[in-house]
Amino acid sequence: MNDDETKLWLRLLGCSSQIAREINRRLRDRFEYSLARLHVLEALSASRRGMALSQLANALMVPQSNVTALVNELVRIGHVQRVTAEADRRVQVVLLTKAGKAVLRRLRAEQTRSLSALFLDVPRKDIASLLTDLTGFERVVSANLQLNGKRRIAPKRRRQPQPKPPRRRLAAQSRSKE
């Protein structure tokens, strides 16, 4: 594997983790809310009809058990509600409440302020350029993951042949030639 690919992945992961940690800290300090809860509200706000827990877990790319615990907390504080699905009475759908929509607006505003503060010293043109580069990067990675519905395996890279060490003569051979 190319060291640059590993370095790129670790750098992306490191930046993302630092930003998420800081936003999470600010949300906790100001609203006693976690970034994970915000993600649930964001996902639900994108769906007018609500989402089943399995759909929500897929949208957030986390195990359903994690989503269940978060939804339970959000139901308890009145930011989401569970209703029975009309199409299948066995399925529970999760919806945002009015209180959930109101807190989501405040959380989004705080997230925007936090990101603005974190990126304050980054020139706008650098942000625009990085966004363009990452959009293309994401497109290529997604295509490689979903090519023909199968995960692609990177071809083995040929290693450059190592130069052969000089042959050593055995002591007996060199004496016999003398």
Coordinates of C-alpha atoms in Angstrom, one line a residue:
M1 CA 0.0 0.0 0.0
N2 CA 1.2 3.5 -0.8
D3 CA 2.1 5.5 2.3
D4 CA 0.4 8.6 0.8
E5 CA -2.9 6.8 0.8
T6 CA -2.6 5.9 4.4
K7 CA -1.4 9.4 5.3
L8 CA -4.4 10.9 3.5
W9 CA -6.9 8.7 5.2
L10 CA -5.4 9.4 8.6
R11 CA -5.3 13.1 8.0
L12 CA -9.0 13.2 6.9
L13 CA -9.9 11.1 9.9
G14 CA -7.9 13.3 12.2
C15 CA -9.4 16.6 11.0
S16 CA -12.9 15.2 11.1
S17 CA -12.4 13.9 14.6
Q18 CA -11.1 17.1 15.9
I19 CA -13.9 19.2 14.4
A20 CA -16.6 16.7 15.7
R21 CA -15.0 16.7 19.2
E22 CA -15.1 20.5 19.4
I23 CA -18.7 20.8 18.0
N24 CA -19.8 18.1 20.4
R25 CA -18.1 20.0 23.3
R26 CA -19.8 23.3 22.4
L27 CA -23.3 21.6 22.0
R28 CA -22.9 19.9 25.4
D29 CA -21.7 23.1 27.1
R30 CA -24.4 25.3 25.6
F31 CA -27.4 23.0 25.2
E32 CA -26.6 19.7 27.1
Y33 CA -27.0 18.1 23.7
S34 CA -24.7 15.7 21.8
L35 CA -23.6 15.7 18.2
A36 CA -25.1 12.2 17.9
R37 CA -28.5 13.5 18.9
L38 CA -28.1 16.4 16.4
H39 CA -27.4 13.9 13.7
V40 CA -30.6 12.0 14.5
L41 CA -32.6 15.3 14.3
E42 CA -30.9 16.2 11.0
A43 CA -31.8 12.9 9.4
L44 CA -35.4 13.1 10.6
S45 CA -35.7 16.6 9.3
A46 CA -34.9 15.4 5.8
S47 CA -37.8 13.0 5.9
R48 CA -41.3 14.5 6.0
R49 CA -42.9 11.2 6.7
G50 CA -40.5 10.1 9.4
M51 CA -38.2 7.1 9.4
A52 CA -38.3 3.5 10.7
L53 CA -35.4 2.8 13.1
S54 CA -33.7 0.6 10.5
Q55 CA -33.9 3.4 7.9
L56 CA -32.5 5.9 10.4
A57 CA -29.7 3.6 11.3
N58 CA -28.8 3.2 7.6
A59 CA -28.9 6.9 7.1
L60 CA -26.6 7.6 10.0
M61 CA -24.4 4.5 9.2
V62 CA -24.5 3.2 12.7
P63 CA -25.9 0.1 14.3
Q64 CA -29.7 0.1 15.0
S65 CA -29.0 -0.5 18.8
N66 CA -27.2 2.9 18.9
V67 CA -30.1 4.6 17.1
T68 CA -32.6 3.0 19.5
A69 CA -30.9 4.4 22.5
L70 CA -30.7 7.9 21.0
V71 CA -34.3 7.8 19.9
N72 CA -35.3 6.7 23.4
E73 CA -33.5 9.7 24.9
L74 CA -35.1 12.1 22.3
V75 CA -38.6 10.7 23.0
R76 CA -38.1 11.1 26.7
I77 CA -37.2 14.8 26.3
G78 CA -40.0 15.4 23.7
H79 CA -37.9 16.1 20.6
V80 CA -39.1 13.1 18.6
Q81 CA -42.2 10.8 18.8
R82 CA -42.8 7.3 17.7
V83 CA -45.9 6.5 15.7
T84 CA -47.2 3.3 14.1
A85 CA -46.6 3.1 10.3
E86 CA -49.8 3.1 8.3
A87 CA -48.5 0.6 5.7
D88 CA -47.2 -1.9 8.3
R89 CA -48.6 -1.8 11.8
R90 CA -45.6 -3.7 13.1
V91 CA -43.2 -0.9 12.2
Q92 CA -42.6 2.2 14.4
V93 CA -41.8 5.4 12.6
V94 CA -39.9 8.2 14.3
L95 CA -40.9 11.8 13.6
L96 CA -39.6 15.2 14.8
T97 CA -41.9 17.1 17.2
K98 CA -42.4 20.9 17.2
A99 CA -40.0 21.1 20.1
G100 CA -37.5 19.0 18.1
K101 CA -37.8 21.3 15.1
A102 CA -37.2 24.3 17.4
V103 CA -34.2 22.9 19.1
L104 CA -32.8 21.7 15.7
R105 CA -32.9 25.4 14.5
R106 CA -30.9 26.5 17.6
L107 CA -28.4 23.6 17.3
R108 CA -27.8 24.3 13.6
A109 CA -27.1 28.0 14.4
E110 CA -24.6 26.9 17.1
Q111 CA -23.0 24.4 14.7
T112 CA -22.6 27.2 12.1
R113 CA -21.0 29.5 14.7
S114 CA -18.7 26.8 15.8
L115 CA -17.6 25.9 12.3
S116 CA -17.1 29.6 11.5
A117 CA -14.9 30.0 14.5
L118 CA -12.9 26.9 13.7
F119 CA -12.4 27.9 10.0
L120 CA -11.9 31.6 10.8
D121 CA -8.2 31.7 9.6
V122 CA -8.7 29.5 6.6
P123 CA -8.9 31.7 3.4
R124 CA -12.3 31.4 1.5
K125 CA -10.5 30.4 -1.7
D126 CA -8.8 27.5 0.2
I127 CA -12.1 26.3 1.5
A128 CA -13.7 26.4 -1.9
S129 CA -10.7 24.6 -3.5
L130 CA -10.7 21.9 -0.8
L131 CA -14.4 21.4 -1.1
T132 CA -14.1 20.9 -4.9
D133 CA -11.2 18.5 -4.4
L134 CA -13.0 16.5 -1.8
T135 CA -16.2 16.3 -3.9
G136 CA -14.3 14.7 -6.7
F137 CA -12.4 12.5 -4.2
E138 CA -15.6 11.3 -2.7
R139 CA -17.1 10.6 -6.1
V140 CA -14.2 8.4 -7.0
V141 CA -14.1 6.5 -3.7
S142 CA -17.9 5.9 -3.9
A143 CA -17.6 4.7 -7.5
N144 CA -14.8 2.3 -6.5
L145 CA -16.9 0.9 -3.6
Q146 CA -20.0 0.4 -5.7
L147 CA -18.6 -0.6 -9.1
N148 CA -21.0 -3.2 -10.5
G149 CA -22.4 -3.7 -7.0
K150 CA -19.1 -5.3 -5.9
R151 CA -16.2 -4.0 -3.9
R152 CA -13.1 -3.5 -6.0
I153 CA -9.8 -4.9 -4.9
A154 CA -6.9 -2.7 -5.6
P155 CA -4.4 -4.5 -7.9
K156 CA -1.2 -5.5 -6.3
R157 CA 1.4 -3.0 -7.0
R158 CA 4.6 -4.3 -8.5
R159 CA 7.5 -3.9 -6.2
Q160 CA 10.6 -2.7 -7.8
P161 CA 13.2 -5.5 -8.0
Q162 CA 15.9 -5.1 -5.5
P163 CA 19.4 -5.0 -6.9
K164 CA 21.1 -8.3 -6.3
P165 CA 24.0 -8.1 -3.9
P166 CA 27.4 -8.9 -5.4
R167 CA 28.2 -12.5 -5.3
R168 CA 30.8 -13.5 -2.8
R169 CA 33.4 -15.9 -3.6
L170 CA 34.0 -18.7 -1.3
A171 CA 37.4 -18.7 0.3
A172 CA 38.2 -22.1 -1.2
Q173 CA 37.4 -20.8 -4.7
S174 CA 39.5 -17.8 -4.5
R175 CA 42.5 -19.8 -3.1
S176 CA 42.2 -22.3 -5.9
K177 CA 42.4 -19.6 -8.5
E178 CA 45.5 -18.2 -7.1

